[in-house]
Short mmCIF file of C-alpha atoms in Angstrom, two decimals:
data_model
loop_
_atom_site.label_atom_id
_atom_site.label_comp_id
_atom_site.label_asym_id
_atom_site.label_seq_id
_atom_site.Cartn_x
_atom_site.Cartn_y
_atom_site.Cartn_z
CA MET P 24 17.15 -9.12 -50.66
CA ASP P 25 15.93 -12.48 -49.11
CA ASP P 26 16.93 -15.69 -50.72
CA ASP P 27 16.21 -19.06 -49.10
CA THR P 28 18.63 -18.89 -46.87
CA THR P 29 16.70 -15.94 -45.38
CA THR P 30 14.38 -16.79 -42.47
CA TRP P 31 12.00 -15.13 -40.21
CA SER P 32 9.45 -16.74 -37.76
CA VAL P 33 5.67 -16.63 -37.00
CA GLY P 34 3.13 -18.47 -34.87
CA GLY P 35 6.56 -20.31 -33.17
CA LYS P 36 7.94 -21.86 -36.88
CA THR P 37 10.78 -20.45 -38.57
CA LEU P 38 9.77 -19.39 -42.00
CA ARG P 39 11.94 -19.67 -45.57
CA SER P 40 8.99 -17.91 -47.70
CA ARG P 41 6.91 -14.93 -46.87
CA MET P 42 3.97 -16.81 -48.78
CA MET P 43 1.83 -18.93 -48.07
CA ILE P 44 -0.34 -20.83 -51.00
CA GLY P 45 -4.23 -21.92 -51.03
CA SER P 46 -4.93 -25.90 -51.89
CA ALA P 47 -8.20 -24.66 -53.01
CA ARG P 48 -9.40 -23.96 -57.04
CA TYR P 49 -6.34 -25.83 -59.07
CA PRO P 50 -7.43 -28.01 -62.58
CA SER P 51 -6.49 -30.75 -60.69
CA PRO P 52 -4.70 -32.20 -58.00
CA ASP P 53 -1.44 -32.43 -59.95
CA ASN P 54 -1.45 -29.16 -60.89
CA MET P 55 -1.92 -27.79 -56.68
CA ARG P 56 0.91 -30.10 -55.88
CA GLN P 57 2.94 -28.52 -59.06
CA ALA P 58 2.41 -24.61 -57.80
CA ILE P 59 3.36 -25.22 -54.04
CA VAL P 60 6.57 -26.81 -54.89
CA ALA P 61 6.89 -23.68 -57.51
CA SER P 62 5.71 -21.01 -55.03
CA LYS P 63 8.59 -22.32 -52.50
CA ALA P 64 5.23 -21.66 -49.86
CA SER P 65 6.52 -22.71 -46.50
CA VAL P 66 2.85 -22.72 -45.04
CA VAL P 67 -0.94 -24.52 -47.06
CA THR P 68 -4.27 -23.92 -45.84
CA VAL P 69 -6.49 -26.71 -45.53
CA SER P 70 -9.29 -27.07 -44.27
CA LEU P 71 -12.25 -29.71 -43.07
CA ARG P 72 -15.55 -31.24 -44.48
CA ARG P 73 -17.59 -34.14 -44.27
CA GLU P 74 -16.20 -37.14 -45.65
CA ASN P 75 -17.83 -39.27 -48.02
CA PRO P 76 -17.19 -42.96 -46.79
CA ASP P 77 -17.09 -44.58 -50.53
CA THR P 78 -14.83 -42.32 -52.34
CA ARG P 79 -12.93 -41.02 -49.61
CA ALA P 80 -11.62 -37.99 -51.10
CA GLY P 81 -10.30 -36.22 -48.00
CA GLN P 82 -8.00 -39.50 -47.57
CA ALA P 83 -6.34 -38.57 -51.11
CA PHE P 84 -6.22 -34.99 -50.66
CA TRP P 85 -4.20 -35.28 -47.46
CA SER P 86 -1.50 -37.88 -48.78
CA TYR P 87 -1.24 -35.13 -51.91
CA VAL P 88 -0.25 -32.26 -49.17
CA ARG P 89 1.50 -34.83 -46.66
CA GLU P 90 3.75 -35.46 -49.21
CA LEU P 91 5.00 -31.78 -49.47
CA ASP P 92 7.75 -29.99 -47.20
CA VAL P 93 5.25 -27.39 -46.23
CA HIS P 94 3.68 -26.31 -42.39
CA VAL P 95 -0.05 -26.69 -42.49
CA LEU P 96 -2.46 -24.45 -41.69
CA PRO P 97 -6.19 -25.03 -41.53
CA ASN P 98 -9.03 -22.63 -41.73
CA THR P 99 -12.40 -22.69 -40.18
CA ALA P 100 -13.63 -21.54 -43.62
CA GLY P 101 -17.40 -20.94 -43.71
CA CYS P 102 -18.62 -20.91 -40.26
CA HIS P 103 -20.70 -18.44 -39.14
CA ALA P 104 -21.23 -18.69 -35.03
CA VAL P 105 -18.04 -19.01 -32.23
CA SER P 106 -19.10 -22.14 -31.10
CA GLU P 107 -18.88 -23.69 -34.93
CA ALA P 108 -15.81 -22.04 -35.53
CA VAL P 109 -14.06 -23.21 -31.81
CA THR P 110 -15.67 -27.27 -32.90
CA THR P 111 -13.77 -26.86 -36.36
CA ALA P 112 -10.24 -25.67 -34.43
CA LYS P 113 -10.40 -28.52 -32.65
CA MET P 114 -10.91 -31.29 -34.73
CA ALA P 115 -8.45 -29.61 -37.16
CA ARG P 116 -6.33 -29.92 -34.15
CA GLU P 117 -6.37 -33.47 -33.87
CA ILE P 118 -6.33 -34.25 -37.52
CA PHE P 119 -3.16 -31.78 -38.62
CA GLU P 120 -1.56 -31.68 -35.41
CA THR P 121 -0.95 -28.34 -35.33
CA ASP P 122 -1.84 -25.50 -33.47
CA TRP P 123 -2.00 -23.43 -35.94
CA ILE P 124 -5.73 -22.06 -37.07
CA LYS P 125 -6.98 -19.71 -39.08
CA LEU P 126 -9.93 -18.30 -37.51
CA GLU P 127 -12.60 -17.45 -40.32
CA LEU P 128 -15.77 -16.30 -39.11
CA ILE P 129 -17.85 -14.40 -42.14
CA GLY P 130 -20.65 -11.87 -41.17
CA ASP P 131 -21.73 -11.16 -45.00
CA ASP P 132 -22.84 -14.03 -46.87
CA TYR P 133 -22.33 -10.82 -50.14
CA THR P 134 -19.18 -9.99 -49.87
CA LEU P 135 -17.78 -12.64 -47.08
CA GLN P 136 -16.05 -10.01 -44.54
CA PRO P 137 -15.29 -11.12 -41.67
CA ASP P 138 -17.80 -10.39 -38.26
CA PRO P 139 -15.41 -8.24 -35.92
CA PHE P 140 -16.95 -9.42 -33.31
CA ASP P 141 -17.60 -13.54 -33.30
CA LEU P 142 -13.58 -13.22 -34.26
CA LEU P 143 -12.71 -11.36 -30.79
CA GLU P 144 -14.79 -13.92 -28.76
CA ALA P 145 -13.37 -16.92 -30.31
CA THR P 146 -9.85 -15.56 -30.99
CA THR P 147 -9.98 -14.87 -26.40
CA LEU P 148 -12.12 -18.84 -26.60
CA LEU P 149 -9.13 -20.06 -28.75
CA LEU P 150 -5.94 -18.55 -27.62
CA ALA P 151 -7.24 -19.55 -24.15
CA GLU P 152 -7.12 -23.36 -24.96
CA GLY P 153 -3.42 -23.04 -26.44
CA PHE P 154 -4.31 -22.42 -29.91
CA ILE P 155 -2.03 -20.40 -31.93
CA VAL P 156 -4.51 -17.71 -33.19
CA PHE P 157 -4.18 -16.41 -37.72
CA PRO P 158 -7.74 -13.96 -37.17
CA TYR P 159 -8.94 -13.68 -40.78
CA MET P 160 -10.20 -9.68 -40.06
CA THR P 161 -10.97 -6.43 -41.62
CA ASP P 162 -8.12 -4.12 -41.95
CA ASP P 163 -9.92 -1.64 -38.70
CA LEU P 164 -6.96 -1.04 -36.61
CA VAL P 165 -9.69 -0.95 -33.33
CA LEU P 166 -10.50 -3.95 -34.04
CA ALA P 167 -6.81 -4.62 -34.89
CA LYS P 168 -5.95 -3.25 -31.10
CA ARG P 169 -8.77 -5.35 -29.42
CA LEU P 170 -7.15 -8.43 -30.82
CA VAL P 171 -3.98 -7.94 -29.58
CA ASP P 172 -4.86 -7.03 -26.25
CA VAL P 173 -6.55 -10.06 -26.07
CA GLY P 174 -2.88 -11.61 -26.69
CA CYS P 175 -2.75 -12.40 -30.37
CA ASP P 176 0.00 -11.65 -32.21
CA ILE P 177 -0.28 -12.33 -35.41
CA LEU P 178 -2.99 -10.19 -37.81
CA MET P 179 -4.68 -11.62 -40.92
CA PRO P 180 -6.20 -8.74 -42.35
CA TRP P 181 -8.08 -8.43 -45.66
CA ALA P 182 -6.20 -6.70 -48.95
CA ALA P 183 -10.28 -6.71 -50.47
CA PRO P 184 -13.21 -9.42 -50.19
CA ILE P 185 -11.96 -12.42 -50.94
CA GLY P 186 -11.60 -14.05 -54.87
CA SER P 187 -12.38 -10.51 -55.68
CA GLY P 188 -8.50 -9.85 -57.11
CA ARG P 189 -9.04 -6.46 -56.20
CA GLY P 190 -5.73 -5.74 -54.29
CA VAL P 191 -5.12 -3.79 -51.37
CA VAL P 192 -7.81 -0.97 -51.76
CA ASN P 193 -7.40 0.92 -48.61
CA PRO P 194 -3.13 0.72 -48.34
CA THR P 195 -3.86 3.52 -45.55
CA ALA P 196 -5.39 1.04 -43.18
CA LEU P 197 -2.37 -1.86 -43.52
CA ARG P 198 0.37 0.98 -43.03
CA LEU P 199 -1.94 2.30 -40.25
CA ILE P 200 -1.69 -1.05 -38.46
CA ARG P 201 1.54 -2.03 -39.86
CA GLU P 202 2.82 1.33 -37.91
CA ARG P 203 0.90 1.04 -34.66
CA PHE P 204 1.47 -2.62 -34.16
CA PRO P 205 5.31 -3.12 -35.20
CA GLU P 206 5.57 -6.40 -33.21
CA VAL P 207 2.80 -8.09 -34.63
CA LYS P 208 3.04 -10.48 -37.73
CA LEU P 209 1.12 -8.41 -40.44
CA LEU P 210 0.18 -11.03 -43.13
CA VAL P 211 -2.57 -9.91 -45.67
CA ASP P 212 -5.08 -12.58 -46.32
CA ALA P 213 -7.70 -12.80 -49.05
CA GLY P 214 -7.96 -10.25 -52.55
CA ILE P 215 -4.82 -10.04 -53.88
CA GLY P 216 -5.22 -10.64 -57.85
CA ALA P 217 -1.74 -9.33 -59.18
CA PRO P 218 1.67 -10.17 -58.20
CA SER P 219 1.76 -6.22 -58.53
CA HIS P 220 -0.76 -6.35 -55.59
CA ALA P 221 1.52 -8.57 -53.13
CA ALA P 222 4.36 -6.61 -53.56
CA ARG P 223 2.16 -4.21 -52.38
CA ALA P 224 1.46 -4.97 -49.62
CA MET P 225 5.15 -6.12 -48.72
CA GLU P 226 6.46 -2.80 -49.69
CA LEU P 227 3.62 -1.38 -46.95
CA GLY P 228 4.97 -3.69 -44.68
CA CYS P 229 3.50 -6.94 -43.85
CA ASP P 230 5.41 -9.89 -43.11
CA GLY P 231 4.04 -11.96 -45.24
CA VAL P 232 1.02 -13.00 -48.23
CA LEU P 233 -1.51 -15.99 -48.50
CA LEU P 234 -2.59 -16.82 -51.85
CA ASN P 235 -5.13 -18.95 -53.57
CA THR P 236 -7.41 -18.20 -56.66
CA ALA P 237 -4.82 -15.65 -58.08
CA ILE P 238 -3.06 -19.08 -58.43
CA ALA P 239 -4.42 -21.78 -58.60
CA ARG P 240 -7.54 -19.56 -61.36
CA ALA P 241 -4.17 -18.34 -63.21
CA GLY P 242 -4.04 -19.44 -66.97
CA ASP P 243 -1.05 -21.20 -65.56
CA PRO P 244 -1.11 -21.47 -61.83
CA VAL P 245 2.83 -23.11 -61.88
CA ALA P 246 4.38 -19.81 -63.52
CA MET P 247 1.81 -17.42 -61.44
CA ALA P 248 3.32 -19.13 -58.20
CA CYS P 249 7.37 -18.09 -59.52
CA ALA P 250 5.45 -14.56 -60.71
CA PHE P 251 4.22 -14.39 -57.13
CA ALA P 252 7.94 -15.53 -54.86
CA ASP P 253 9.62 -13.29 -56.97
CA ALA P 254 7.05 -10.26 -56.54
CA ILE P 255 6.72 -10.36 -52.27
CA ARG P 256 10.37 -11.30 -52.29
CA ALA P 257 11.20 -7.81 -53.78
CA GLY P 258 8.50 -5.84 -52.18
CA ARG P 259 9.87 -7.15 -48.75
CA ALA P 260 13.23 -6.24 -49.93
CA ALA P 261 11.82 -2.74 -50.85
CA TYR P 262 10.11 -2.05 -47.26
CA THR P 263 13.69 -3.47 -45.76
CA ALA P 264 15.51 -0.87 -47.76
CA GLY P 265 13.27 2.08 -46.90
CA LEU P 266 11.05 3.80 -49.57
CA MET P 267 11.58 6.90 -50.87
CA GLU P 268 8.59 9.66 -49.49
CA PRO P 269 6.22 10.72 -52.14
CA MET P 270 6.48 14.30 -53.20
CA GLU P 271 3.44 16.78 -54.36
CA PHE P 272 6.10 18.02 -57.46
CA ALA P 273 9.22 16.88 -59.58
CA GLN P 274 12.08 17.55 -57.99
CA ALA P 275 15.13 17.67 -60.49
CA SER P 276 17.49 14.39 -60.65
CA THR P 277 20.22 15.24 -62.00
CA PRO P 278 22.27 17.76 -60.84
CA THR P 279 21.93 21.18 -61.62
CA VAL P 280 25.45 22.81 -60.83
CA GLY P 281 27.66 22.87 -63.68
CA MET P 282 24.63 23.63 -66.24
CA PRO P 283 26.38 25.30 -69.61
CA LEU P 284 25.89 28.64 -70.84
CA TRP P 285 22.76 28.02 -72.71
CA HIS P 286 21.11 27.21 -69.60
CA GLU P 287 21.85 30.50 -68.14
CA PRO P 288 18.92 33.09 -67.99
CA SER P 289 19.52 35.76 -70.70
CA MET W 21 -31.71 -47.16 -33.87
CA GLN W 22 -31.49 -44.18 -36.42
CA ILE W 23 -28.67 -41.57 -36.40
CA VAL W 24 -27.91 -39.06 -38.74
CA LEU W 25 -24.45 -39.84 -40.25
CA ASN W 26 -23.14 -35.96 -42.36
CA GLY W 27 -26.92 -35.11 -42.50
CA GLU W 28 -28.07 -38.60 -44.20
CA PRO W 29 -30.13 -40.89 -41.73
CA ARG W 30 -27.89 -43.97 -40.87
CA ASP W 31 -29.48 -47.48 -39.08
CA VAL W 32 -27.03 -48.57 -36.66
CA SER W 33 -26.69 -51.37 -33.77
CA ASP W 34 -28.12 -50.00 -30.26
CA SER W 35 -25.58 -47.80 -28.36
CA THR W 36 -22.56 -48.04 -30.63
CA THR W 37 -19.45 -46.49 -29.81
CA VAL W 38 -17.91 -44.07 -31.69
CA ARG W 39 -14.64 -46.36 -32.43
CA ALA W 40 -17.29 -48.73 -34.03
CA LEU W 41 -19.31 -46.56 -36.16
CA LEU W 42 -15.56 -45.62 -37.59
CA CYS W 43 -14.43 -49.24 -37.97
CA GLU W 44 -17.81 -50.32 -40.17
CA LEU W 45 -16.65 -47.28 -42.14
CA HIS W 46 -13.34 -48.64 -42.83
CA LEU W 47 -12.54 -44.71 -41.61
CA ASP W 48 -10.79 -45.88 -38.16
CA LYS W 49 -7.35 -45.61 -39.31
CA SER W 50 -7.78 -42.09 -41.56
CA ALA W 51 -7.23 -39.15 -40.73
CA ILE W 52 -10.90 -38.11 -40.00
CA ALA W 53 -12.17 -36.34 -36.63
CA VAL W 54 -15.52 -36.21 -35.62
CA ALA W 55 -18.01 -34.43 -33.70
CA VAL W 56 -21.42 -35.50 -32.12
CA ASN W 57 -24.20 -32.57 -31.81
CA ARG W 58 -21.95 -30.38 -32.95
CA THR W 59 -19.85 -31.20 -29.78
CA PHE W 60 -16.10 -32.31 -30.61
CA VAL W 61 -15.30 -35.93 -29.68
CA PRO W 62 -11.69 -36.94 -29.22
CA ARG W 63 -9.91 -39.72 -30.55
CA SER W 64 -9.31 -40.78 -26.93
CA GLU W 65 -12.94 -40.21 -26.45
CA HIS W 66 -13.82 -42.70 -29.73
CA VAL W 67 -13.70 -46.37 -27.89
CA THR W 68 -16.06 -45.30 -24.56
CA HIS W 69 -18.90 -42.20 -26.62
CA ARG W 70 -21.34 -44.24 -27.31
CA LEU W 71 -24.52 -42.80 -30.33
CA ALA W 72 -27.79 -42.79 -29.05
CA ALA W 73 -31.49 -42.54 -31.30
CA GLY W 74 -31.27 -39.18 -33.33
CA ASP W 75 -27.45 -38.13 -32.18
CA GLU W 76 -26.15 -36.44 -35.06
CA VAL W 77 -22.53 -37.59 -36.60
CA GLU W 78 -20.30 -34.86 -38.61
CA LEU W 79 -17.36 -37.03 -40.20
CA LEU W 80 -14.89 -34.68 -40.78
CA ALA W 81 -11.38 -34.91 -43.51
CA PRO W 82 -8.99 -32.30 -44.59
CA MET W 83 -10.11 -31.15 -47.73
CA GLN W 84 -8.41 -28.16 -50.26
CA GLY W 85 -9.55 -24.61 -48.34
CA GLY W 86 -7.66 -21.06 -49.15
#
């Protein structure tokens, strides 16, 4: 089972934890910091928004995150066009001093479903600019194939719509992506609501899970961060141990040889 | 002249630079990235990039995100 000494790598960096954690929607900045520390996540997602010169809210937030021993994964949340996402990515690279970018391009405002066509175009442009792209995508196998074809070695499919907390709604699709692209780093982003959902994603062979709302909106975000950390470790351990094949019918687990007389048919 | 700063009209001196604008706002030493008319202006160009009347300037900073 993975422990704190087991590492893995993604996007050119070596990480201890398979959990990535968002920085939004916590009850307070202190609570955010405590939850991130408790989660032991190695990666924290952040975004870019307009700075108000009077309140300087962005500077205050950034000072909180910079004190943590984590890698920062900036996102392009809210972008609806390729040009917006590319500009945002370049601005994020300068501020956060990282080539990592979680590329979000929304195609539908009702479900916040990512736009596969714009995603592919923006990924191609950003890879050419030297970015390491974490593409937030649907669980479509052909989209995964196209992204891999243009050089993306990280895929970030949703489990369910952002903030819905529904868990992995299409495990077959995730399993197919895993089987077809064993070399890519497969990270589930969005839609996880409970530690059991995260464990399920890891059991399917995902390399990591990105969480935000499920922790930030929990009754006790710090305790929930610990619960998710345990679930992700357990799910990963189960995947590497090799799960049994499900069966249609019962199969006795207790041996049938050596049964006493009264079990014999009369 | 007037520019649009983060969506709000703002008066600045003629042909001011990005760098001068950031200094005026006391944001010159902050974690800020700049776009003018939706195009990223890297930090290395802040000193030379002159603003024109009507320019749409976006000053972005780190913020919470998922």
